[in-house]
Amino acid sequence: GESVGLHLPTLSVQEGDNSIINCAYSNSASDYFIWYKQESGKGPQFIIDIRSNMDKRQGQRVTVLLNKTVKHLSLQIAATQPGDSAVYFCAEKPGSGGSNYKLTFGKGTLLTVNP
Amino acid sequence: DAGVIQSPRHEVTEMGQEVTLRCKPISGHNSLFWYRQTMMRGLELLIYFNNNVPIDDSGMPEDRFSAKMPNASFSTLKIQPSEPRDSAVYFCASSHSVYEQYFGPGTRLTVT
């Protein structure tokens, strides 16, 4: 029979607009978070990270916000460009313990930028 | 810096055949990860090596899967015998800390 795949959340924006991609994480013990970008046919590419002792971090055109109270992470992309079209994954990592190497990935959000 | 190198990029094989995927991590990185990505399950960690030693293989689906890291610059993931449900994209990633991981371009495996 036909397999049922993941139905990725999608976000469609116009070129030049700002994009906000959201992620809810599950482990209150997570102390490190990463956003990855995956373009079609390529591996995940590191965008920006944040540690739990911060609530905001800025990079070039990207900002990550962390709200530990509600276990929510967001990625803001300013002046979105067609080259930003990709699937975006958040990942979390526990701060300590035997599995502190293990990144747990979210399901991803598909961002489409319309010219 | 060449980044993580994987080969082959694409592999098509028949059910029952042995498949070997290869990975060269970034020089100086002491951690290596093998992941599998499917539409159904997303990105799954298969195995983690630290300083060439397997630390966590709890994600390896069954005994048909095995991984080795004979030295700091090379790792293999082998599936024997392969089955159609093994069709996926397999990624290798490396890291020099417990923080960010750098992914290779992946191997797209199709088992018919």
PDB file of C-alpha atoms in Angstrom:
ATOM      1  CA  GLY A   1       0.000   0.000   0.000  1.00  0.00           C
ATOM      2  CA  GLU A   2       0.954   3.609  -0.165  1.00  0.00           C
ATOM      3  CA  SER A   3       3.181   4.743   2.667  1.00  0.00           C
ATOM      4  CA  VAL A   4       2.280   7.799   4.643  1.00  0.00           C
ATOM      5  CA  GLY A   5       5.185  10.202   4.940  1.00  0.00           C
ATOM      6  CA  LEU A   6       5.853  13.036   7.275  1.00  0.00           C
ATOM      7  CA  HIS A   7       3.667  16.028   6.529  1.00  0.00           C
ATOM      8  CA  LEU A   8       6.111  18.847   7.052  1.00  0.00           C
ATOM      9  CA  PRO A   9       4.790  22.166   8.248  1.00  0.00           C
ATOM     10  CA  THR A  10       5.238  24.648   5.447  1.00  0.00           C
ATOM     11  CA  LEU A  11       5.853  28.354   5.340  1.00  0.00           C
ATOM     12  CA  SER A  12       5.541  30.355   2.165  1.00  0.00           C
ATOM     13  CA  VAL A  13       6.835  33.925   2.075  1.00  0.00           C
ATOM     14  CA  GLN A  14       7.534  36.622  -0.469  1.00  0.00           C
ATOM     15  CA  GLU A  15      11.100  37.550  -1.270  1.00  0.00           C
ATOM     16  CA  GLY A  16      12.195  40.379   0.974  1.00  0.00           C
ATOM     17  CA  ASP A  17       9.792  39.546   3.786  1.00  0.00           C
ATOM     18  CA  ASN A  18      10.946  38.302   7.178  1.00  0.00           C
ATOM     19  CA  SER A  19      10.389  34.639   8.018  1.00  0.00           C
ATOM     20  CA  ILE A  20       9.775  33.077  11.399  1.00  0.00           C
ATOM     21  CA  ILE A  21      10.120  29.333  11.840  1.00  0.00           C
ATOM     22  CA  ASN A  22       9.023  27.813  15.117  1.00  0.00           C
ATOM     23  CA  CYS A  23      10.022  24.715  17.024  1.00  0.00           C
ATOM     24  CA  ALA A  24       8.725  23.177  20.230  1.00  0.00           C
ATOM     25  CA  TYR A  25      11.185  20.998  22.099  1.00  0.00           C
ATOM     26  CA  SER A  26      10.363  18.357  24.622  1.00  0.00           C
ATOM     27  CA  ASN A  27      13.263  17.942  27.030  1.00  0.00           C
ATOM     28  CA  SER A  28      13.503  20.553  29.770  1.00  0.00           C
ATOM     29  CA  ALA A  29      17.046  19.281  30.441  1.00  0.00           C
ATOM     30  CA  SER A  30      18.235  20.326  26.976  1.00  0.00           C
ATOM     31  CA  ASP A  31      20.827  23.043  27.213  1.00  0.00           C
ATOM     32  CA  TYR A  32      21.991  23.465  23.636  1.00  0.00           C
ATOM     33  CA  PHE A  33      19.993  24.068  20.488  1.00  0.00           C
ATOM     34  CA  ILE A  34      20.898  24.258  16.822  1.00  0.00           C
ATOM     35  CA  TRP A  35      19.124  25.281  13.677  1.00  0.00           C
ATOM     36  CA  TYR A  36      20.041  23.426  10.495  1.00  0.00           C
ATOM     37  CA  LYS A  37      19.107  24.204   6.890  1.00  0.00           C
ATOM     38  CA  GLN A  38      18.725  21.353   4.425  1.00  0.00           C
ATOM     39  CA  GLU A  39      18.469  22.103   0.742  1.00  0.00           C
ATOM     40  CA  SER A  40      17.156  19.501  -1.658  1.00  0.00           C
ATOM     41  CA  GLY A  41      19.728  16.762  -2.268  1.00  0.00           C
ATOM     42  CA  LYS A  42      22.153  18.050   0.357  1.00  0.00           C
ATOM     43  CA  GLY A  43      23.035  17.355   3.967  1.00  0.00           C
ATOM     44  CA  PRO A  44      21.873  19.530   6.866  1.00  0.00           C
ATOM     45  CA  GLN A  45      23.941  22.697   7.128  1.00  0.00           C
ATOM     46  CA  PHE A  46      24.591  24.452  10.443  1.00  0.00           C
ATOM     47  CA  ILE A  47      22.996  27.910  10.632  1.00  0.00           C
ATOM     48  CA  ILE A  48      23.128  29.107  14.223  1.00  0.00           C
ATOM     49  CA  ASP A  49      23.166  27.734  17.745  1.00  0.00           C
ATOM     50  CA  ILE A  50      22.205  28.925  21.202  1.00  0.00           C
ATOM     51  CA  ARG A  51      22.879  27.732  24.714  1.00  0.00           C
ATOM     52  CA  SER A  52      20.261  27.656  27.431  1.00  0.00           C
ATOM     53  CA  ASN A  53      21.842  30.506  29.371  1.00  0.00           C
ATOM     54  CA  MET A  54      20.853  32.847  26.553  1.00  0.00           C
ATOM     55  CA  ASP A  55      17.462  33.827  25.187  1.00  0.00           C
ATOM     56  CA  LYS A  56      18.583  35.446  21.946  1.00  0.00           C
ATOM     57  CA  ARG A  57      21.465  35.152  19.535  1.00  0.00           C
ATOM     58  CA  GLN A  58      22.005  36.924  16.252  1.00  0.00           C
ATOM     59  CA  GLY A  59      23.904  35.946  13.169  1.00  0.00           C
ATOM     60  CA  GLN A  60      23.997  37.292   9.670  1.00  0.00           C
ATOM     61  CA  ARG A  61      20.326  37.837   8.716  1.00  0.00           C
ATOM     62  CA  VAL A  62      19.267  35.191  11.259  1.00  0.00           C
ATOM     63  CA  THR A  63      18.193  35.420  14.876  1.00  0.00           C
ATOM     64  CA  VAL A  64      17.383  32.556  17.206  1.00  0.00           C
ATOM     65  CA  LEU A  65      15.086  33.095  20.178  1.00  0.00           C
ATOM     66  CA  LEU A  66      14.808  30.658  23.052  1.00  0.00           C
ATOM     67  CA  ASN A  67      11.929  30.611  25.533  1.00  0.00           C
ATOM     68  CA  LYS A  68      12.732  27.998  28.135  1.00  0.00           C
ATOM     69  CA  THR A  69       9.530  28.610  30.060  1.00  0.00           C
ATOM     70  CA  VAL A  70       7.402  27.209  27.257  1.00  0.00           C
ATOM     71  CA  LYS A  71      10.170  25.144  25.628  1.00  0.00           C
ATOM     72  CA  HIS A  72      10.005  27.042  22.381  1.00  0.00           C
ATOM     73  CA  LEU A  73      12.661  27.939  19.864  1.00  0.00           C
ATOM     74  CA  SER A  74      12.305  30.166  16.839  1.00  0.00           C
ATOM     75  CA  LEU A  75      14.439  31.124  13.866  1.00  0.00           C
ATOM     76  CA  GLN A  76      13.939  34.511  12.291  1.00  0.00           C
ATOM     77  CA  ILE A  77      15.315  35.172   8.824  1.00  0.00           C
ATOM     78  CA  ALA A  78      15.452  38.787   7.758  1.00  0.00           C
ATOM     79  CA  ALA A  79      14.863  39.865   4.160  1.00  0.00           C
ATOM     80  CA  THR A  80      14.237  36.304   2.992  1.00  0.00           C
ATOM     81  CA  GLN A  81      15.816  35.392  -0.337  1.00  0.00           C
ATOM     82  CA  PRO A  82      15.026  32.613  -2.840  1.00  0.00           C
ATOM     83  CA  GLY A  83      18.231  30.876  -1.724  1.00  0.00           C
ATOM     84  CA  ASP A  84      16.715  30.500   1.727  1.00  0.00           C
ATOM     85  CA  SER A  85      14.181  28.006   0.370  1.00  0.00           C
ATOM     86  CA  ALA A  86      14.886  24.739   2.202  1.00  0.00           C
ATOM     87  CA  VAL A  87      13.771  22.533   5.060  1.00  0.00           C
ATOM     88  CA  TYR A  88      14.776  23.934   8.450  1.00  0.00           C
ATOM     89  CA  PHE A  89      15.357  21.642  11.420  1.00  0.00           C
ATOM     90  CA  CYS A  90      15.772  22.488  15.049  1.00  0.00           C
ATOM     91  CA  ALA A  91      17.833  20.136  17.199  1.00  0.00           C
ATOM     92  CA  GLU A  92      18.306  19.912  20.947  1.00  0.00           C
ATOM     93  CA  LYS A  93      20.934  18.317  23.145  1.00  0.00           C
ATOM     94  CA  PRO A  94      20.943  17.418  26.828  1.00  0.00           C
ATOM     95  CA  GLY A  95      23.358  19.338  28.974  1.00  0.00           C
ATOM     96  CA  SER A  96      24.833  16.508  30.904  1.00  0.00           C
ATOM     97  CA  GLY A  97      24.712  12.826  31.397  1.00  0.00           C
ATOM     98  CA  GLY A  98      25.808   9.961  29.237  1.00  0.00           C
ATOM     99  CA  SER A  99      23.905  11.103  26.175  1.00  0.00           C
ATOM    100  CA  ASN A 100      25.172  14.664  26.009  1.00  0.00           C
ATOM    101  CA  TYR A 101      26.453  14.026  22.466  1.00  0.00           C
ATOM    102  CA  LYS A 102      23.027  13.117  21.141  1.00  0.00           C
ATOM    103  CA  LEU A 103      21.176  15.675  19.053  1.00  0.00           C
ATOM    104  CA  THR A 104      17.422  15.136  18.814  1.00  0.00           C
ATOM    105  CA  PHE A 105      16.037  16.594  15.614  1.00  0.00           C
ATOM    106  CA  GLY A 106      12.607  18.043  15.027  1.00  0.00           C
ATOM    107  CA  LYS A 107      10.542  17.066  12.005  1.00  0.00           C
ATOM    108  CA  GLY A 108      11.460  20.149  10.019  1.00  0.00           C
ATOM    109  CA  THR A 109       9.655  23.043   8.357  1.00  0.00           C
ATOM    110  CA  LEU A 110       9.657  23.607   4.610  1.00  0.00           C
ATOM    111  CA  LEU A 111      10.283  27.253   3.735  1.00  0.00           C
ATOM    112  CA  THR A 112       9.373  28.365   0.230  1.00  0.00           C
ATOM    113  CA  VAL A 113      10.358  31.847  -0.906  1.00  0.00           C
ATOM    114  CA  ASN A 114       8.357  33.259  -3.782  1.00  0.00           C
ATOM    115  CA  PRO A 115      10.131  35.744  -6.060  1.00  0.00           C
TER     116      PRO A 115
ATOM    117  CA  ASP B   1      38.417  22.575   4.174  1.00  0.00           C
ATOM    118  CA  ALA B   2      36.759  19.751   2.223  1.00  0.00           C
ATOM    119  CA  GLY B   3      34.087  19.045   4.798  1.00  0.00           C
ATOM    120  CA  VAL B   4      32.735  15.577   5.470  1.00  0.00           C
ATOM    121  CA  ILE B   5      33.108  13.347   2.413  1.00  0.00           C
ATOM    122  CA  GLN B   6      30.766  10.478   1.672  1.00  0.00           C
ATOM    123  CA  SER B   7      30.755   7.884  -1.067  1.00  0.00           C
ATOM    124  CA  PRO B   8      29.013   6.788  -3.097  1.00  0.00           C
ATOM    125  CA  ARG B   9      26.492   9.613  -3.478  1.00  0.00           C
ATOM    126  CA  HIS B  10      23.928   7.258  -4.945  1.00  0.00           C
ATOM    127  CA  GLU B  11      23.624   3.497  -4.667  1.00  0.00           C
ATOM    128  CA  VAL B  12      21.045   1.260  -6.281  1.00  0.00           C
ATOM    129  CA  THR B  13      21.164  -2.396  -5.393  1.00  0.00           C
ATOM    130  CA  GLU B  14      19.005  -5.462  -5.343  1.00  0.00           C
ATOM    131  CA  MET B  15      17.519  -6.972  -2.235  1.00  0.00           C
ATOM    132  CA  GLY B  16      19.937  -9.376  -0.574  1.00  0.00           C
ATOM    133  CA  GLN B  17      23.083  -7.654  -1.764  1.00  0.00           C
ATOM    134  CA  GLU B  18      25.709  -6.197   0.538  1.00  0.00           C
ATOM    135  CA  VAL B  19      26.005  -2.418   0.633  1.00  0.00           C
ATOM    136  CA  THR B  20      28.950  -0.464   2.028  1.00  0.00           C
ATOM    137  CA  LEU B  21      28.772   3.279   2.619  1.00  0.00           C
ATOM    138  CA  ARG B  22      31.920   5.268   3.290  1.00  0.00           C
ATOM    139  CA  CYS B  23      32.709   8.415   5.215  1.00  0.00           C
ATOM    140  CA  LYS B  24      35.749  10.610   5.707  1.00  0.00           C
ATOM    141  CA  PRO B  25      35.222  13.015   8.618  1.00  0.00           C
ATOM    142  CA  ILE B  26      36.684  16.488   8.886  1.00  0.00           C
ATOM    143  CA  SER B  27      40.328  16.314   9.919  1.00  0.00           C
ATOM    144  CA  GLY B  28      40.762  16.878  13.647  1.00  0.00           C
ATOM    145  CA  HIS B  29      37.223  15.908  14.555  1.00  0.00           C
ATOM    146  CA  ASN B  30      37.092  13.134  17.126  1.00  0.00           C
ATOM    147  CA  SER B  31      33.375  12.307  16.958  1.00  0.00           C
ATOM    148  CA  LEU B  32      31.581  10.634  14.074  1.00  0.00           C
ATOM    149  CA  PHE B  33      27.876   9.975  13.631  1.00  0.00           C
ATOM    150  CA  TRP B  34      25.883   7.926  11.129  1.00  0.00           C
ATOM    151  CA  TYR B  35      22.276   9.006  10.526  1.00  0.00           C
ATOM    152  CA  ARG B  36      19.451   7.729   8.372  1.00  0.00           C
ATOM    153  CA  GLN B  37      16.805  10.044   6.933  1.00  0.00           C
ATOM    154  CA  THR B  38      13.432   8.936   5.624  1.00  0.00           C
ATOM    155  CA  MET B  39      10.174  10.741   5.041  1.00  0.00           C
ATOM    156  CA  MET B  40       8.482   8.471   7.562  1.00  0.00           C
ATOM    157  CA  ARG B  41      10.911   8.844  10.464  1.00  0.00           C
ATOM    158  CA  GLY B  42      12.975  11.947   9.738  1.00  0.00           C
ATOM    159  CA  LEU B  43      16.620  11.967  10.878  1.00  0.00           C
ATOM    160  CA  GLU B  44      17.580   9.034  13.095  1.00  0.00           C
ATOM    161  CA  LEU B  45      20.941   8.505  14.781  1.00  0.00           C
ATOM    162  CA  LEU B  46      22.265   5.028  13.975  1.00  0.00           C
ATOM    163  CA  ILE B  47      25.654   4.989  15.691  1.00  0.00           C
ATOM    164  CA  TYR B  48      28.115   7.336  17.386  1.00  0.00           C
ATOM    165  CA  PHE B  49      31.904   6.928  17.522  1.00  0.00           C
ATOM    166  CA  ASN B  50      34.246   8.878  19.773  1.00  0.00           C
ATOM    167  CA  ASN B  51      37.995   8.589  19.165  1.00  0.00           C
ATOM    168  CA  ASN B  52      37.255   5.690  16.769  1.00  0.00           C
ATOM    169  CA  VAL B  53      35.393   3.704  19.445  1.00  0.00           C
ATOM    170  CA  PRO B  54      31.664   2.940  19.081  1.00  0.00           C
ATOM    171  CA  ILE B  55      29.938   4.577  22.035  1.00  0.00           C
ATOM    172  CA  ASP B  56      26.264   4.246  21.184  1.00  0.00           C
ATOM    173  CA  ASP B  57      24.889   1.822  18.581  1.00  0.00           C
ATOM    174  CA  SER B  58      21.391   1.683  20.019  1.00  0.00           C
ATOM    175  CA  GLY B  59      19.981   3.203  16.844  1.00  0.00           C
ATOM    176  CA  MET B  60      21.260   0.450  14.564  1.00  0.00           C
ATOM    177  CA  PRO B  61      18.021  -1.169  13.410  1.00  0.00           C
ATOM    178  CA  GLU B  62      19.129  -4.789  13.392  1.00  0.00           C
ATOM    179  CA  ASP B  63      22.056  -7.122  13.024  1.00  0.00           C
ATOM    180  CA  ARG B  64      22.109  -6.615   9.286  1.00  0.00           C
ATOM    181  CA  PHE B  65      23.658  -3.208   9.980  1.00  0.00           C
ATOM    182  CA  SER B  66      27.256  -2.833  11.120  1.00  0.00           C
ATOM    183  CA  ALA B  67      29.673   0.089  11.320  1.00  0.00           C
ATOM    184  CA  LYS B  68      33.402   0.382  11.737  1.00  0.00           C
ATOM    185  CA  MET B  69      35.912   3.133  12.249  1.00  0.00           C
ATOM    186  CA  PRO B  70      39.377   1.666  11.746  1.00  0.00           C
ATOM    187  CA  ASN B  71      41.094   5.049  12.043  1.00  0.00           C
ATOM    188  CA  ALA B  72      40.352   8.711  12.629  1.00  0.00           C
ATOM    189  CA  SER B  73      39.854   9.477   8.966  1.00  0.00           C
ATOM    190  CA  PHE B  74      37.579   6.695   7.761  1.00  0.00           C
ATOM    191  CA  SER B  75      34.346   4.949   8.680  1.00  0.00           C
ATOM    192  CA  THR B  76      32.047   2.471   6.952  1.00  0.00           C
ATOM    193  CA  LEU B  77      28.414   1.536   7.376  1.00  0.00           C
ATOM    194  CA  LYS B  78      27.553  -1.878   5.984  1.00  0.00           C
ATOM    195  CA  ILE B  79      24.168  -3.462   5.360  1.00  0.00           C
ATOM    196  CA  GLN B  80      24.153  -7.187   4.683  1.00  0.00           C
ATOM    197  CA  PRO B  81      21.780  -8.392   3.362  1.00  0.00           C
ATOM    198  CA  SER B  82      20.004  -5.262   2.197  1.00  0.00           C
ATOM    199  CA  GLU B  83      16.211  -5.009   2.091  1.00  0.00           C
ATOM    200  CA  PRO B  84      13.868  -2.559   0.321  1.00  0.00           C
ATOM    201  CA  ARG B  85      12.954  -0.953   3.658  1.00  0.00           C
ATOM    202  CA  ASP B  86      16.574   0.126   4.033  1.00  0.00           C
ATOM    203  CA  SER B  87      16.058   2.614   1.206  1.00  0.00           C
ATOM    204  CA  ALA B  88      16.860   6.032   2.653  1.00  0.00           C
ATOM    205  CA  VAL B  89      19.459   8.779   2.647  1.00  0.00           C
ATOM    206  CA  TYR B  90      22.364   7.970   4.945  1.00  0.00           C
ATOM    207  CA  PHE B  91      24.366  10.836   6.402  1.00  0.00           C
ATOM    208  CA  CYS B  92      27.688  10.899   8.139  1.00  0.00           C
ATOM    209  CA  ALA B  93      28.475  13.810  10.462  1.00  0.00           C
ATOM    210  CA  SER B  94      31.572  14.733  12.446  1.00  0.00           C
ATOM    211  CA  SER B  95      32.295  16.987  15.375  1.00  0.00           C
ATOM    212  CA  HIS B  96      35.204  18.168  17.494  1.00  0.00           C
ATOM    213  CA  SER B  97      33.054  18.763  20.554  1.00  0.00           C
ATOM    214  CA  VAL B  98      29.697  17.756  21.952  1.00  0.00           C
ATOM    215  CA  TYR B  99      28.214  20.726  20.183  1.00  0.00           C
ATOM    216  CA  GLU B 100      27.690  21.376  16.499  1.00  0.00           C
ATOM    217  CA  GLN B 101      27.887  18.499  14.051  1.00  0.00           C
ATOM    218  CA  TYR B 102      28.907  18.911  10.423  1.00  0.00           C
ATOM    219  CA  PHE B 103      27.062  16.754   7.943  1.00  0.00           C
ATOM    220  CA  GLY B 104      28.253  15.209   4.719  1.00  0.00           C
ATOM    221  CA  PRO B 105      26.228  15.330   1.494  1.00  0.00           C
ATOM    222  CA  GLY B 106      24.674  11.917   2.131  1.00  0.00           C
ATOM    223  CA  THR B 107      24.320   8.652   0.225  1.00  0.00           C
ATOM    224  CA  ARG B 108      20.950   7.981  -1.338  1.00  0.00           C
ATOM    225  CA  LEU B 109      20.380   4.223  -1.131  1.00  0.00           C
ATOM    226  CA  THR B 110      17.714   2.476  -3.150  1.00  0.00           C
ATOM    227  CA  VAL B 111      17.148  -1.237  -2.607  1.00  0.00           C
ATOM    228  CA  THR B 112      14.910  -2.877  -5.195  1.00  0.00           C
TER     229      THR B 112
END
